[in-house]
Amino acid sequence: MELRVLQYFLAVAREQSISGAAESLHLSQPTLSTQLKAMEDELGKQLLIRGTKGSRKVTLTEEGMILRKRAEEILQLVKKTEDEITLSDETIVGDVYIGTGETDIVRLMARAAKKIQEQYPEIHYHISSGNAEYVLEYLDKGLIDFGLIYGTADPQKYESIPIPAKDTWGVLMRRDSPLAQKEFIQSEDLWDKPLIISHQKSDNPYIASWLNRDISKLNIVATYNLVFNASLLVDEGLGYALTFDKLINTEGSNLCFRPLSPQLDAAACIVWKRYQIFSKAAERFIQQVQEFF
C-alpha cells in the first residue's frame, strides 16, 4: 500500500466525492478511481460506497472508516519522521509533540519551553489535549514525544518524571447555588445533587472513594472530557461539576469553585516510551524539564 494512495483515499473521505477529490488532487477522475479500486482489491475489502447517478456522494464502509483513522496516523507519523531526519544536524530546531489532559501543571512545561526558547527559538511545540487513554495511545503509536498523565505509568513500557506540583479536586458551581455558601464541600453535600463528572474511567476510583459512594449510585446527569464544556453545563444550571482547580477563571462570572474536604489531590508525571530515540529538539526539552524538577 503506497503512501500516495493513502493520501488519495483521505482526499475522497474528506470531499465525500471522487470527482471533488480528483479536482483537489489535480488528477483525472478515471485515474483516481483506478487507484482506489486497486487498493480495495489489494486489501480484499470494499472501502467506499459509490453514489448512484442521482447522488455523487461517497460514503465509507466500516473498513473504510478504520482505514481513514489509520491512514491519518500513518501519514502524520511519516511527516514527523521526515522532519526529525531532515533536522538532525547540529542546529537544534524542530518540533516537540506533547499530549496532556487539562491541568494547570501545563504551566510548568510552558516555563521549561520558555527557558529553551531563549537559546533555541526554532524549536516549536504542539500540544494535544485528551484523557490518559488518548495520551498513552498516541505515545505508543509514536505520534507524540511526551505525555502528561495522572497516577503511575507501566515501568516496563515507559520512563517517567514525577511532577512536584499537584492538582486539587473541587466543585464548580453557580454562585447562586446552595453549596456556594460553603467554604469547603464535603462528600455528603453531593450525595443527592446532580453531578457532572469526567468520563475518564481512571478518575472514578478516586472520586468514588472520596464520596464514599459507588459512582453508579450517584445522580450523574452528564460527563465531560473538556472542562470548558462542563462549565457551560454548570452555568446553565444542569448540575455541579467535579473538576480540578484553576482550569476555569470564575472571576466576574456566574460560577465559583469550592475545594473538597478532606482535600483530594491528583499527582501527575511526564512519561515517554522506554528506549525512545528523541529528536534533538525533544531531547533538549526533556533535559530542561529534568533540570526544573
PDB file of N, CA, C and O in Angstrom, residues 172-205:
ATOM      1  N   LEU A 172     -17.166  22.855  40.751  1.00  0.00           N
ATOM      2  CA  LEU A 172     -17.509  24.073  40.015  1.00  0.00           C
ATOM      3  C   LEU A 172     -19.025  24.208  40.049  1.00  0.00           C
ATOM      4  O   LEU A 172     -19.744  23.267  39.693  1.00  0.00           O
ATOM      5  N   MET A 173     -19.507  25.379  40.466  1.00  0.00           N
ATOM      6  CA  MET A 173     -20.963  25.563  40.645  1.00  0.00           C
ATOM      7  C   MET A 173     -21.356  27.008  40.368  1.00  0.00           C
ATOM      8  O   MET A 173     -20.494  27.891  40.246  1.00  0.00           O
ATOM      9  N   ARG A 174     -22.644  27.225  40.254  1.00  0.00           N
ATOM     10  CA  ARG A 174     -23.145  28.590  40.125  1.00  0.00           C
ATOM     11  C   ARG A 174     -23.051  29.299  41.476  1.00  0.00           C
ATOM     12  O   ARG A 174     -23.181  28.683  42.533  1.00  0.00           O
ATOM     13  N   ARG A 175     -22.840  30.603  41.431  1.00  0.00           N
ATOM     14  CA  ARG A 175     -22.719  31.383  42.662  1.00  0.00           C
ATOM     15  C   ARG A 175     -24.037  31.422  43.446  1.00  0.00           C
ATOM     16  O   ARG A 175     -24.029  31.664  44.653  1.00  0.00           O
ATOM     17  N   ASP A 176     -25.168  31.221  42.734  1.00  0.00           N
ATOM     18  CA  ASP A 176     -26.456  31.271  43.422  1.00  0.00           C
ATOM     19  C   ASP A 176     -26.914  29.889  43.893  1.00  0.00           C
ATOM     20  O   ASP A 176     -28.051  29.726  44.327  1.00  0.00           O
ATOM     21  N   SER A 177     -26.042  28.878  43.801  1.00  0.00           N
ATOM     22  CA  SER A 177     -26.416  27.538  44.258  1.00  0.00           C
ATOM     23  C   SER A 177     -26.266  27.452  45.777  1.00  0.00           C
ATOM     24  O   SER A 177     -25.452  28.167  46.377  1.00  0.00           O
ATOM     25  N   PRO A 178     -27.020  26.583  46.423  1.00  0.00           N
ATOM     26  CA  PRO A 178     -26.951  26.480  47.895  1.00  0.00           C
ATOM     27  C   PRO A 178     -25.554  26.165  48.412  1.00  0.00           C
ATOM     28  O   PRO A 178     -25.139  26.707  49.446  1.00  0.00           O
ATOM     29  N   LEU A 179     -24.801  25.325  47.704  1.00  0.00           N
ATOM     30  CA  LEU A 179     -23.477  24.926  48.192  1.00  0.00           C
ATOM     31  C   LEU A 179     -22.442  26.040  48.065  1.00  0.00           C
ATOM     32  O   LEU A 179     -21.360  25.950  48.648  1.00  0.00           O
ATOM     33  N   ALA A 180     -22.750  27.087  47.316  1.00  0.00           N
ATOM     34  CA  ALA A 180     -21.792  28.179  47.132  1.00  0.00           C
ATOM     35  C   ALA A 180     -21.544  28.934  48.430  1.00  0.00           C
ATOM     36  O   ALA A 180     -20.546  29.659  48.546  1.00  0.00           O
ATOM     37  N   GLN A 181     -22.437  28.774  49.402  1.00  0.00           N
ATOM     38  CA  GLN A 181     -22.256  29.447  50.681  1.00  0.00           C
ATOM     39  C   GLN A 181     -21.202  28.764  51.552  1.00  0.00           C
ATOM     40  O   GLN A 181     -20.746  29.320  52.545  1.00  0.00           O
ATOM     41  N   LYS A 182     -20.800  27.557  51.167  1.00  0.00           N
ATOM     42  CA  LYS A 182     -19.834  26.793  51.961  1.00  0.00           C
ATOM     43  C   LYS A 182     -18.406  27.091  51.507  1.00  0.00           C
ATOM     44  O   LYS A 182     -18.157  27.339  50.327  1.00  0.00           O
ATOM     45  N   GLU A 183     -17.456  27.056  52.446  1.00  0.00           N
ATOM     46  CA  GLU A 183     -16.049  27.278  52.110  1.00  0.00           C
ATOM     47  C   GLU A 183     -15.426  26.017  51.511  1.00  0.00           C
ATOM     48  O   GLU A 183     -14.581  26.090  50.627  1.00  0.00           O
ATOM     49  N   PHE A 184     -15.865  24.852  51.999  1.00  0.00           N
ATOM     50  CA  PHE A 184     -15.398  23.564  51.505  1.00  0.00           C
ATOM     51  C   PHE A 184     -16.608  22.671  51.271  1.00  0.00           C
ATOM     52  O   PHE A 184     -17.649  22.839  51.907  1.00  0.00           O
ATOM     53  N   ILE A 185     -16.431  21.697  50.368  1.00  0.00           N
ATOM     54  CA  ILE A 185     -17.511  20.769  50.057  1.00  0.00           C
ATOM     55  C   ILE A 185     -17.179  19.401  50.632  1.00  0.00           C
ATOM     56  O   ILE A 185     -16.095  18.860  50.376  1.00  0.00           O
ATOM     57  N   GLN A 186     -18.094  18.846  51.412  1.00  0.00           N
ATOM     58  CA  GLN A 186     -17.922  17.518  51.974  1.00  0.00           C
ATOM     59  C   GLN A 186     -18.711  16.498  51.162  1.00  0.00           C
ATOM     60  O   GLN A 186     -19.632  16.853  50.421  1.00  0.00           O
ATOM     61  N   SER A 187     -18.354  15.242  51.313  1.00  0.00           N
ATOM     62  CA  SER A 187     -18.934  14.208  50.459  1.00  0.00           C
ATOM     63  C   SER A 187     -20.453  14.160  50.542  1.00  0.00           C
ATOM     64  O   SER A 187     -21.144  14.078  49.525  1.00  0.00           O
ATOM     65  N   GLU A 188     -20.994  14.252  51.768  1.00  0.00           N
ATOM     66  CA  GLU A 188     -22.457  14.144  51.918  1.00  0.00           C
ATOM     67  C   GLU A 188     -23.202  15.312  51.269  1.00  0.00           C
ATOM     68  O   GLU A 188     -24.393  15.198  50.974  1.00  0.00           O
ATOM     69  N   ASP A 189     -22.497  16.418  51.020  1.00  0.00           N
ATOM     70  CA  ASP A 189     -23.136  17.552  50.348  1.00  0.00           C
ATOM     71  C   ASP A 189     -23.556  17.201  48.925  1.00  0.00           C
ATOM     72  O   ASP A 189     -24.457  17.835  48.358  1.00  0.00           O
ATOM     73  N   LEU A 190     -22.889  16.218  48.333  1.00  0.00           N
ATOM     74  CA  LEU A 190     -23.099  15.911  46.914  1.00  0.00           C
ATOM     75  C   LEU A 190     -23.910  14.642  46.671  1.00  0.00           C
ATOM     76  O   LEU A 190     -24.233  14.331  45.525  1.00  0.00           O
ATOM     77  N   TRP A 191     -24.235  13.915  47.721  1.00  0.00           N
ATOM     78  CA  TRP A 191     -24.895  12.624  47.532  1.00  0.00           C
ATOM     79  C   TRP A 191     -26.226  12.739  46.778  1.00  0.00           C
ATOM     80  O   TRP A 191     -26.583  11.847  46.008  1.00  0.00           O
ATOM     81  N   ASP A 192     -26.953  13.823  47.006  1.00  0.00           N
ATOM     82  CA  ASP A 192     -28.268  13.962  46.360  1.00  0.00           C
ATOM     83  C   ASP A 192     -28.273  15.045  45.273  1.00  0.00           C
ATOM     84  O   ASP A 192     -29.333  15.438  44.799  1.00  0.00           O
ATOM     85  N   LYS A 193     -27.090  15.514  44.870  1.00  0.00           N
ATOM     86  CA  LYS A 193     -27.019  16.603  43.897  1.00  0.00           C
ATOM     87  C   LYS A 193     -26.789  16.056  42.482  1.00  0.00           C
ATOM     88  O   LYS A 193     -26.178  15.002  42.295  1.00  0.00           O
ATOM     89  N   PRO A 194     -27.272  16.778  41.469  1.00  0.00           N
ATOM     90  CA  PRO A 194     -26.965  16.397  40.076  1.00  0.00           C
ATOM     91  C   PRO A 194     -25.497  16.694  39.774  1.00  0.00           C
ATOM     92  O   PRO A 194     -25.058  17.843  39.907  1.00  0.00           O
ATOM     93  N   LEU A 195     -24.753  15.675  39.390  1.00  0.00           N
ATOM     94  CA  LEU A 195     -23.308  15.813  39.227  1.00  0.00           C
ATOM     95  C   LEU A 195     -22.898  15.698  37.764  1.00  0.00           C
ATOM     96  O   LEU A 195     -23.474  14.941  36.990  1.00  0.00           O
ATOM     97  N   ILE A 196     -21.848  16.441  37.437  1.00  0.00           N
ATOM     98  CA  ILE A 196     -21.216  16.388  36.123  1.00  0.00           C
ATOM     99  C   ILE A 196     -19.776  15.962  36.373  1.00  0.00           C
ATOM    100  O   ILE A 196     -19.029  16.674  37.044  1.00  0.00           O
ATOM    101  N   ILE A 197     -19.389  14.792  35.866  1.00  0.00           N
ATOM    102  CA  ILE A 197     -18.069  14.256  36.184  1.00  0.00           C
ATOM    103  C   ILE A 197     -17.284  13.941  34.910  1.00  0.00           C
ATOM    104  O   ILE A 197     -17.861  13.794  33.834  1.00  0.00           O
ATOM    105  N   SER A 198     -15.989  13.830  35.056  1.00  0.00           N
ATOM    106  CA  SER A 198     -15.127  13.431  33.944  1.00  0.00           C
ATOM    107  C   SER A 198     -15.483  12.016  33.511  1.00  0.00           C
ATOM    108  O   SER A 198     -15.747  11.148  34.340  1.00  0.00           O
ATOM    109  N   HIS A 199     -15.494  11.777  32.182  1.00  0.00           N
ATOM    110  CA  HIS A 199     -15.774  10.413  31.740  1.00  0.00           C
ATOM    111  C   HIS A 199     -14.499   9.576  31.617  1.00  0.00           C
ATOM    112  O   HIS A 199     -14.512   8.482  31.068  1.00  0.00           O
ATOM    113  N   GLN A 200     -13.387  10.102  32.165  1.00  0.00           N
ATOM    114  CA  GLN A 200     -12.155   9.317  32.224  1.00  0.00           C
ATOM    115  C   GLN A 200     -12.274   8.306  33.356  1.00  0.00           C
ATOM    116  O   GLN A 200     -12.362   8.669  34.528  1.00  0.00           O
ATOM    117  N   LYS A 201     -12.269   7.027  33.010  1.00  0.00           N
ATOM    118  CA  LYS A 201     -12.517   5.975  33.994  1.00  0.00           C
ATOM    119  C   LYS A 201     -11.498   5.965  35.127  1.00  0.00           C
ATOM    120  O   LYS A 201     -11.805   5.571  36.249  1.00  0.00           O
ATOM    121  N   SER A 202     -10.269   6.394  34.841  1.00  0.00           N
ATOM    122  CA  SER A 202      -9.239   6.372  35.886  1.00  0.00           C
ATOM    123  C   SER A 202      -9.542   7.370  37.006  1.00  0.00           C
ATOM    124  O   SER A 202      -8.982   7.255  38.104  1.00  0.00           O
ATOM    125  N   ASP A 203     -10.401   8.366  36.745  1.00  0.00           N
ATOM    126  CA  ASP A 203     -10.774   9.320  37.796  1.00  0.00           C
ATOM    127  C   ASP A 203     -11.792   8.724  38.766  1.00  0.00           C
ATOM    128  O   ASP A 203     -11.875   9.129  39.919  1.00  0.00           O
ATOM    129  N   ASN A 204     -12.602   7.781  38.288  1.00  0.00           N
ATOM    130  CA  ASN A 204     -13.731   7.294  39.075  1.00  0.00           C
ATOM    131  C   ASN A 204     -13.351   6.700  40.432  1.00  0.00           C
ATOM    132  O   ASN A 204     -14.020   6.982  41.431  1.00  0.00           O
ATOM    133  N   PRO A 205     -12.295   5.865  40.513  1.00  0.00           N
ATOM    134  CA  PRO A 205     -11.975   5.301  41.836  1.00  0.00           C
ATOM    135  C   PRO A 205     -11.660   6.357  42.886  1.00  0.00           C
ATOM    136  O   PRO A 205     -12.063   6.224  44.049  1.00  0.00           O
TER     137      PRO A 205
END
